[in-house]
Tab-separated table of C-alpha atoms in Angstrom:
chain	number	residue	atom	x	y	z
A	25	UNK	CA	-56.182	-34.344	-43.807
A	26	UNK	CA	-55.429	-38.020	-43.804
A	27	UNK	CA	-54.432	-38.196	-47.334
A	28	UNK	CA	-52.148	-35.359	-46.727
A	29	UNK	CA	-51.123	-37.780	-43.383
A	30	UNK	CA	-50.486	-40.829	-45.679
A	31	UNK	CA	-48.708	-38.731	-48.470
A	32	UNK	CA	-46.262	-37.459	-46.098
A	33	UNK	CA	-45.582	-40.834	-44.308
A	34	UNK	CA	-45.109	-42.572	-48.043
A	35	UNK	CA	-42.827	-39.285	-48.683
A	36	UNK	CA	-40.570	-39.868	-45.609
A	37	UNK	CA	-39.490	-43.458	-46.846
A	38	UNK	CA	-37.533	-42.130	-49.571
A	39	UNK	CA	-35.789	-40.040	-47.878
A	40	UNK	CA	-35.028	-42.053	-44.807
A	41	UNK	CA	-33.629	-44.871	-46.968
A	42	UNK	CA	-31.842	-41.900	-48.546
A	43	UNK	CA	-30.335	-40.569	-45.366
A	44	UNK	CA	-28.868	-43.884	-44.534
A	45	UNK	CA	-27.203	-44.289	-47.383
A	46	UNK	CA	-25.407	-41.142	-47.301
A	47	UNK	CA	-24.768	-41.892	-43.576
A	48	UNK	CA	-23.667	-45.461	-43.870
A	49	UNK	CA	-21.199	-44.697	-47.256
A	50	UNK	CA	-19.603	-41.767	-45.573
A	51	UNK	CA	-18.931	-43.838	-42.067
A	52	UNK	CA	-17.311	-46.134	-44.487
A	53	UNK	CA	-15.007	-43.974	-46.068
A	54	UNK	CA	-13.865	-42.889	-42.692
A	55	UNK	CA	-9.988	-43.627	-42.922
A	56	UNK	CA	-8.675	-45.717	-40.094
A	57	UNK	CA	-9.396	-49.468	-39.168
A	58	UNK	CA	-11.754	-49.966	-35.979
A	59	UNK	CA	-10.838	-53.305	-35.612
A	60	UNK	CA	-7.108	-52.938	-35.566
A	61	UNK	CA	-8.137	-49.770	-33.421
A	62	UNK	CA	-9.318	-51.658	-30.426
A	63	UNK	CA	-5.076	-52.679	-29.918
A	64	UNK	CA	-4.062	-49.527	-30.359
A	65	UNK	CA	-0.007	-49.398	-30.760
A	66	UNK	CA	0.129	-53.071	-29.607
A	67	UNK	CA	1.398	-55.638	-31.735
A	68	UNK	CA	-2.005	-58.391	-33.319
A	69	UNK	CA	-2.100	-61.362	-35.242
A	70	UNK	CA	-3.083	-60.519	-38.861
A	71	UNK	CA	-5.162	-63.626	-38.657
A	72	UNK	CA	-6.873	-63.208	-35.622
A	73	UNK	CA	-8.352	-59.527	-37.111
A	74	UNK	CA	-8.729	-61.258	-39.767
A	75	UNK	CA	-11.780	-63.334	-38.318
A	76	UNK	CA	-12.678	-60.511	-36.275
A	77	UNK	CA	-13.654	-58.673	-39.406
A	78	UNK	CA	-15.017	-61.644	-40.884
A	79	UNK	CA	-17.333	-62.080	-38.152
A	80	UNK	CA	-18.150	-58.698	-38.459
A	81	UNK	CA	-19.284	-58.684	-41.858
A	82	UNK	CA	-16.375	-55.570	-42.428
A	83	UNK	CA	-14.856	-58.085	-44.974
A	84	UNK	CA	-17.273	-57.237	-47.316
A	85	UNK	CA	-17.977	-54.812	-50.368
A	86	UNK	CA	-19.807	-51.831	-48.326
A	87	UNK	CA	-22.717	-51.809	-50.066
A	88	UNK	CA	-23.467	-55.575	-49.067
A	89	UNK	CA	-22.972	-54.355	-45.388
A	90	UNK	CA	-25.480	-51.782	-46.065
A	91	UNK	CA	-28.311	-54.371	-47.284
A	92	UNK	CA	-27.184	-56.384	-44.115
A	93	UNK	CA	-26.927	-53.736	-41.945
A	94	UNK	CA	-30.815	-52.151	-43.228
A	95	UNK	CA	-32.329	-55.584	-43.092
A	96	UNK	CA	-31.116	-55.947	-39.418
A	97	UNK	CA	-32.576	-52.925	-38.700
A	98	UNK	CA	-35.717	-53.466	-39.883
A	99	UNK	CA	-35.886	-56.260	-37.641
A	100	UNK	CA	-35.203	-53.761	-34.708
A	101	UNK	CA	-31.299	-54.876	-34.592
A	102	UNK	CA	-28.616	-51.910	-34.721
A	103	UNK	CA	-25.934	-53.945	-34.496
A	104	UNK	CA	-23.229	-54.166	-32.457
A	105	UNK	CA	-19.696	-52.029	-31.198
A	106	UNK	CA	-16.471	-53.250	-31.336
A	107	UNK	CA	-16.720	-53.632	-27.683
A	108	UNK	CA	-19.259	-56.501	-27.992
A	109	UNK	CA	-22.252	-54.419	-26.713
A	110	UNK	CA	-25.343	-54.077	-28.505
A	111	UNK	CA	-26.013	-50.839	-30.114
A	112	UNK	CA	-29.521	-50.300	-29.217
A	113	UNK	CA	-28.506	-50.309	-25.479
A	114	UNK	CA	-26.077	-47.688	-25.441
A	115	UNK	CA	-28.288	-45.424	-27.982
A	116	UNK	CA	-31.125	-46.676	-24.561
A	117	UNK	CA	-28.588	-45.217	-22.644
A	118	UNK	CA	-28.068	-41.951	-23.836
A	119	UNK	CA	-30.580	-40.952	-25.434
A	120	UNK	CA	-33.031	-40.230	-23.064
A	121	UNK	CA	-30.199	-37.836	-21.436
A	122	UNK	CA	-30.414	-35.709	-24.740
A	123	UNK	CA	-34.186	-35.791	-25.031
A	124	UNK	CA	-34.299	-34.597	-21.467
A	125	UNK	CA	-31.816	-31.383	-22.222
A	126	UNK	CA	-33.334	-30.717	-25.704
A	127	UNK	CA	-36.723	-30.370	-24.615
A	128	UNK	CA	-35.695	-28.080	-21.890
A	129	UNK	CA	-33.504	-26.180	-24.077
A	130	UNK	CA	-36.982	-26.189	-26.071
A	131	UNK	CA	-39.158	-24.768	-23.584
A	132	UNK	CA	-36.852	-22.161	-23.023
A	133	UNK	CA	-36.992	-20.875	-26.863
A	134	UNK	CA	-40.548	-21.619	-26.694
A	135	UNK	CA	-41.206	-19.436	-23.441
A	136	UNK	CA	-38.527	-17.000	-23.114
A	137	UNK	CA	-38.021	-16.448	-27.323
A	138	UNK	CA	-41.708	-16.077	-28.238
A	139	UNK	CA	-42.569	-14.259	-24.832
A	140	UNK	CA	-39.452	-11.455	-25.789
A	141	UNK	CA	-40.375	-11.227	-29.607
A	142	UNK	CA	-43.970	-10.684	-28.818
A	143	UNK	CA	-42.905	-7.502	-26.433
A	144	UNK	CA	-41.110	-6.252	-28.372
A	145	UNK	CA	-42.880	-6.180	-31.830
A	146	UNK	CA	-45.359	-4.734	-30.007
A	147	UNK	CA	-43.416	-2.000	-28.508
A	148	UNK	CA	-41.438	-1.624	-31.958
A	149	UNK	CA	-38.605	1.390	-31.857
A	150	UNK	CA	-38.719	1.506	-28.065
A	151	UNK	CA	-36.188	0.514	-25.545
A	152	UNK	CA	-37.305	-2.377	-24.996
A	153	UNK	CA	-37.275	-3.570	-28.463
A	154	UNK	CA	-33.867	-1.917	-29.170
A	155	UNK	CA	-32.347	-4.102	-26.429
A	156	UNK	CA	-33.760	-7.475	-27.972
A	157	UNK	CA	-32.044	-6.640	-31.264
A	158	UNK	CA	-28.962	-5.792	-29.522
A	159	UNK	CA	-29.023	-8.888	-27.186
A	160	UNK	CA	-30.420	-11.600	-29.531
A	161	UNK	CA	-27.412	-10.019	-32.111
A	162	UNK	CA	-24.993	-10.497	-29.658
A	163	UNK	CA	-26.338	-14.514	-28.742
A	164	UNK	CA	-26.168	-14.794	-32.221
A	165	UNK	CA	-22.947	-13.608	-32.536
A	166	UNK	CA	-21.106	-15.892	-29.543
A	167	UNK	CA	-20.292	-19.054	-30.337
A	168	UNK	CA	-21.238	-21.927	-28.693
A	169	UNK	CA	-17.838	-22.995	-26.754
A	170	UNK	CA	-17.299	-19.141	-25.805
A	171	UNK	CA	-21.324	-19.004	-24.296
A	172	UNK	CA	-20.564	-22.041	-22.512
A	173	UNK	CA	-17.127	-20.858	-20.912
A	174	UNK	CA	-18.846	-17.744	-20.114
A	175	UNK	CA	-21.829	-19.502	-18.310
A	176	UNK	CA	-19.858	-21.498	-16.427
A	177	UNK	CA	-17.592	-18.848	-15.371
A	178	UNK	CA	-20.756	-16.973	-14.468
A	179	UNK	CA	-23.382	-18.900	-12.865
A	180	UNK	CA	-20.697	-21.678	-11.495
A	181	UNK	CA	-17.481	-19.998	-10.387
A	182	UNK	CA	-18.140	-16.795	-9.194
A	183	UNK	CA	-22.076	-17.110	-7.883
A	184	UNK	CA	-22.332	-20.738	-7.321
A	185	UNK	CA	-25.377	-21.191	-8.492
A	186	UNK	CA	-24.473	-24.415	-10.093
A	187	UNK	CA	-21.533	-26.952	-10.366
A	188	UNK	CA	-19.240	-26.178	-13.510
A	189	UNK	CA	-20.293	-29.866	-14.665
A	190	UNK	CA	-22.847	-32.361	-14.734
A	191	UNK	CA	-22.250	-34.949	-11.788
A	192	UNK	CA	-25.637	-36.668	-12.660
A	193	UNK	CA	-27.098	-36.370	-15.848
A	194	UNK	CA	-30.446	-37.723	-15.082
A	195	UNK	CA	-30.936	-34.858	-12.885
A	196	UNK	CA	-33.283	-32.328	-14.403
A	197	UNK	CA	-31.917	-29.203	-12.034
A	198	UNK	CA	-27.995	-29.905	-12.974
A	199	UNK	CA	-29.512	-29.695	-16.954
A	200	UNK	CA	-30.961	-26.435	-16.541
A	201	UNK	CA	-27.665	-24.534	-17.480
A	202	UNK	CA	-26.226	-26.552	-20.083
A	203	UNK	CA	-30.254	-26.246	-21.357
A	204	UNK	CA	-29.798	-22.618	-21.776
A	205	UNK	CA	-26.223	-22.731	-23.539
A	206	UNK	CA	-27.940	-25.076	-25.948
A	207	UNK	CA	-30.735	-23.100	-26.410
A	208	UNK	CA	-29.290	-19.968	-26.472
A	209	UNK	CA	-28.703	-19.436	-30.063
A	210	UNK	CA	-32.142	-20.763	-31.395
A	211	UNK	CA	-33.641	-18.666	-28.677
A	212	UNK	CA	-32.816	-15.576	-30.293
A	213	UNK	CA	-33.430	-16.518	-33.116
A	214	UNK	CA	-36.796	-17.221	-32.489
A	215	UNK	CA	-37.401	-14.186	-30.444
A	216	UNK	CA	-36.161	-11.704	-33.388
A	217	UNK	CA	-38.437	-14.172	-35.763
A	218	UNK	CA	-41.298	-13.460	-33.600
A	219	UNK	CA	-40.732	-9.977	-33.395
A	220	UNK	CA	-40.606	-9.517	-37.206
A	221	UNK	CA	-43.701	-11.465	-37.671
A	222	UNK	CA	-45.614	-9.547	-35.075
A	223	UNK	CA	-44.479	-6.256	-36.233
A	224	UNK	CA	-46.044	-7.187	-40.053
A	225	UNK	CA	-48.817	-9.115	-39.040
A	226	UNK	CA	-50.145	-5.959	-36.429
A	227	UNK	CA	-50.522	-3.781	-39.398
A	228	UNK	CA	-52.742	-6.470	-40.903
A	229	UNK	CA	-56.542	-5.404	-42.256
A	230	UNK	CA	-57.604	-8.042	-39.917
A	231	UNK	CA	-56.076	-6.780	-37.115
A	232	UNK	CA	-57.414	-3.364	-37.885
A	233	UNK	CA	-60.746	-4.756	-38.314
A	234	UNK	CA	-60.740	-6.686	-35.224
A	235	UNK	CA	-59.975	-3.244	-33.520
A	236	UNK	CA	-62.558	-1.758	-34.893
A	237	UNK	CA	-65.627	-4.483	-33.588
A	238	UNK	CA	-64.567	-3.038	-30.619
A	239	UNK	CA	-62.788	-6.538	-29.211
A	240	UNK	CA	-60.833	-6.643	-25.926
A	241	UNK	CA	-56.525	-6.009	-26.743
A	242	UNK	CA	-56.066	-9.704	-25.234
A	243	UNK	CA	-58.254	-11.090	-27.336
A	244	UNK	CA	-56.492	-9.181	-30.343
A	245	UNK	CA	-53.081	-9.575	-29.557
A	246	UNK	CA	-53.911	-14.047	-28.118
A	247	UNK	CA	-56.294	-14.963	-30.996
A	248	UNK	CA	-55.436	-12.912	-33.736
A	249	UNK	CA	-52.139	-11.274	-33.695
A	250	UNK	CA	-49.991	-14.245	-31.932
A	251	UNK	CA	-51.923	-17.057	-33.452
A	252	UNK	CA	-51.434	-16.326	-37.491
A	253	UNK	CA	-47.170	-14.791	-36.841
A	254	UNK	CA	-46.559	-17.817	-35.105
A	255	UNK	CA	-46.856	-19.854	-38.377
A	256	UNK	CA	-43.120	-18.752	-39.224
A	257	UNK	CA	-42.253	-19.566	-35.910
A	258	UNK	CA	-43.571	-22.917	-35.832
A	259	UNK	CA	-41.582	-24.092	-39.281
A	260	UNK	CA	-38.410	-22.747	-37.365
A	261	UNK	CA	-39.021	-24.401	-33.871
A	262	UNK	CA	-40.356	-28.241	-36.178
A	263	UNK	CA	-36.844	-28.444	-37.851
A	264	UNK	CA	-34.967	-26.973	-34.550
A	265	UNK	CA	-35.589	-29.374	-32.494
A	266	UNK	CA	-33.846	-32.736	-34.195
A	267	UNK	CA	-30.755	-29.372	-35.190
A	268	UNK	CA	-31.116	-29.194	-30.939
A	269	UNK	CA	-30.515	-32.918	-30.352
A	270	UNK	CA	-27.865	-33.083	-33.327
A	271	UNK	CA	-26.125	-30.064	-31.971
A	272	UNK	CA	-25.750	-31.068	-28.350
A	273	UNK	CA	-22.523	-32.905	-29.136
A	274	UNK	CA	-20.694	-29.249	-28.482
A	275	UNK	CA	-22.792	-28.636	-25.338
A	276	UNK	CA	-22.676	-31.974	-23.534
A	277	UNK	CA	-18.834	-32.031	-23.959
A	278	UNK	CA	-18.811	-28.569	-22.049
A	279	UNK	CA	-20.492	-29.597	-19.350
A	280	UNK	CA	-19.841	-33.870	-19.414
A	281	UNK	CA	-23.243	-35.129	-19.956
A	282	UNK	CA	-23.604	-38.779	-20.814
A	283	UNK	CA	-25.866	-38.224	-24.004
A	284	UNK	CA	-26.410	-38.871	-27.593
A	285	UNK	CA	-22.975	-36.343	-28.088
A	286	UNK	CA	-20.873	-37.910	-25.977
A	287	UNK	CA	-21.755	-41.409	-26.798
A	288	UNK	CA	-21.449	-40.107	-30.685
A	289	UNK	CA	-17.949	-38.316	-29.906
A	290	UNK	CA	-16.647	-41.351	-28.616
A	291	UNK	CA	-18.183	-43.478	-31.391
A	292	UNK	CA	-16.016	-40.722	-34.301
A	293	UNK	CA	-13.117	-41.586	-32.580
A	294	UNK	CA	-13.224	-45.150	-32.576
A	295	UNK	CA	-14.651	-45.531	-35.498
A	296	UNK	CA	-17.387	-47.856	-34.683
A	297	UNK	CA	-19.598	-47.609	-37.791
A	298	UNK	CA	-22.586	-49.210	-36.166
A	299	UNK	CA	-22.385	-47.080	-33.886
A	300	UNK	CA	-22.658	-43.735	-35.505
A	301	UNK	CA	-25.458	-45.097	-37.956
A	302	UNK	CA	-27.534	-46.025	-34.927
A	303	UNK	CA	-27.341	-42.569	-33.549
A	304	UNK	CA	-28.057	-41.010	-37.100
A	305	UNK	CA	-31.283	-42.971	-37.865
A	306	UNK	CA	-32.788	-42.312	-34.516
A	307	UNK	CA	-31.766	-38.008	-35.257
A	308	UNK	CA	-33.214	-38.582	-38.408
A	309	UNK	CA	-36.650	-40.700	-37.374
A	310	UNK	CA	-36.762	-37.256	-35.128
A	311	UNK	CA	-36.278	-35.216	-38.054
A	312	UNK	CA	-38.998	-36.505	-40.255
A	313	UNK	CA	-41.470	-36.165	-37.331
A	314	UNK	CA	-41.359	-33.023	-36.199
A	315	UNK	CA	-41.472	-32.367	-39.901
A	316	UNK	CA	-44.619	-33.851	-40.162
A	317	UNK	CA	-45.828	-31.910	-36.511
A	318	UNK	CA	-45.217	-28.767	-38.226
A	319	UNK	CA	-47.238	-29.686	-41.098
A	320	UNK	CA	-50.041	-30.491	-39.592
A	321	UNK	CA	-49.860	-27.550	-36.699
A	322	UNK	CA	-50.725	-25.712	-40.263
A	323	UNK	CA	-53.879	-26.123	-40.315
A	324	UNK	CA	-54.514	-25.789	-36.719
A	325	UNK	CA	-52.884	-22.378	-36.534
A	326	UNK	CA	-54.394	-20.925	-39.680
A	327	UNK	CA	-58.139	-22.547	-40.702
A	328	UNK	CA	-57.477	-21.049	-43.995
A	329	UNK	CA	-55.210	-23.707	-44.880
A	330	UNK	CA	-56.545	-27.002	-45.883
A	331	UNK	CA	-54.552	-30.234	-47.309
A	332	UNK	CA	-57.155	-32.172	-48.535
């Protein structure tokens, strides 16, 4: 196991300095000029953005900012917006906000999406399993903007369960709705991926077998049945949850939450380089560990599997 540990770690270096390449050339080909951005229709000296780029570094060949810009980062420096503020405190600032709303979106596939899929592969071709199908097709089918609208319409303007916005994003309660538009999709997903897994794995010879000793149905359906079809599950839910923080741009627009999305949104539209490449290594850091969570939930999940 701690070969397979190292291996993986030695694998992820590659493909991290990879990623920020990719990243860091394609913020650069971004058309538009941040610094003459910041005056908008106003008239500038050439000069004076001339030394504002200079000082900068955006006067320079882009692959000599990326050197520059990895070796600061290395050092735990992710530069600076064109606003003077360091990057690292507004990625601080945010972030936290999206980890908050993506791990409750999380529990809520977790709970709700393996709890529903388990039913109903094990009441397969009943009602209750017929209406999973149908609702999880029709989550799947509404897109995000539309789920949100309709949630807020909902729960906010007719029962008043909630306001239509976030007034304080730090609050956990205000979250809880914006956690389930966010979730929604990946929920069903992971409820019909449960269901499909349960309803193969339940014809099993090992499930039979376990039957047959004569074992309690809990002890069937919780150690034997749930723990080896949750294996597909668990692949979906590792990569899902850095697709949940990446995807809550959409989300935290709809509702106005200060996080990673908005900060990122407003980043696009200035074009603040730094700023975007911040937010992209930190999405993929997350990436590249719950990759490696997954992996190693493996082995815990199934003892067959071994990666020494």
């Amino acid at each position: 196991m701690g070969r397979f540990v190292i291996r993986r770690l030695l694998q992820m270096i590659p493909v991290f300095l990879g990623t920020t390449f990719l990243i860091f050339f394609m913020v650069h080909m971004l058309p538009g000029d941040p610094v003459r951005a910041m005056w908008g229709d106003k008239a500038v000296d050439p000069a004076q953005l001339a030394s504002i780029r200079h000082n900068l570094g955006l006067d320079k060949p882009w692959y000599e900012q990326y050197l520059t810009y990895m070796g600061h980062l290395f050092q735990g420096d992710f530069g600076t917006t064109m606003g003077n503020r360091k990057v690292l405190d507004v990625i601080t600032e945010a972030l936290p906000v999206t980890v908050r709303l993506a791990l409750l979106a999380f529990v809520f596939e977790i709970v709700l999406g393996v709890t529903i899929g388990l039913f109903a592969g094990l009441r397969r071709g009943k009602s209750f399993d017929k209406g999973t199908l149908i609702l999880t097709l029709l989550l799947i089918s509404i897109p995000v903007p539309v789920l949100g609208f309709i949630f807020q319409t909902v729960f906010a303007t007719q029962l008043r369960w909630v306001t239509p916005t976030v007034q304080d994003s730090m609050n956990i309660g205000q979250l809880v709705l914006p956690a389930l538009v966010l979730g929604s999709l990946s929920l069903a997903y992971v409820a019909r991926l449960t269901r499909t897994s349960i309803v193969e794995n339940i014809r099993a010879d090992y499930i039979r077998t376990a039957v047959a000793k004569g074992l309690p149905r809990r002890k069937v359906i919780g150690t034997h049945l749930l723990r080896n079809s949750m294996i597909p599950v668990v692949t979906f839910l590792g990569t899902d949850l850095g697709a949940l923080m990446g995807g809550a741009i959409v989300t935290e627009g709809i509702f106005n939450v200060k996080g990673v999305g908005n900060a990122l949104y407003h980043a696009i539209n200035l074009n603040e380089g730094a700023t975007i490449s911040g937010f992209v290594v930190v999405l993929v850091l997350v990436y590249l560990a719950a990759s490696l969570i997954v992996d190693l939930l493996y082995a815990v999940l199934d003892p067959r599997i071994r990666y020494a």
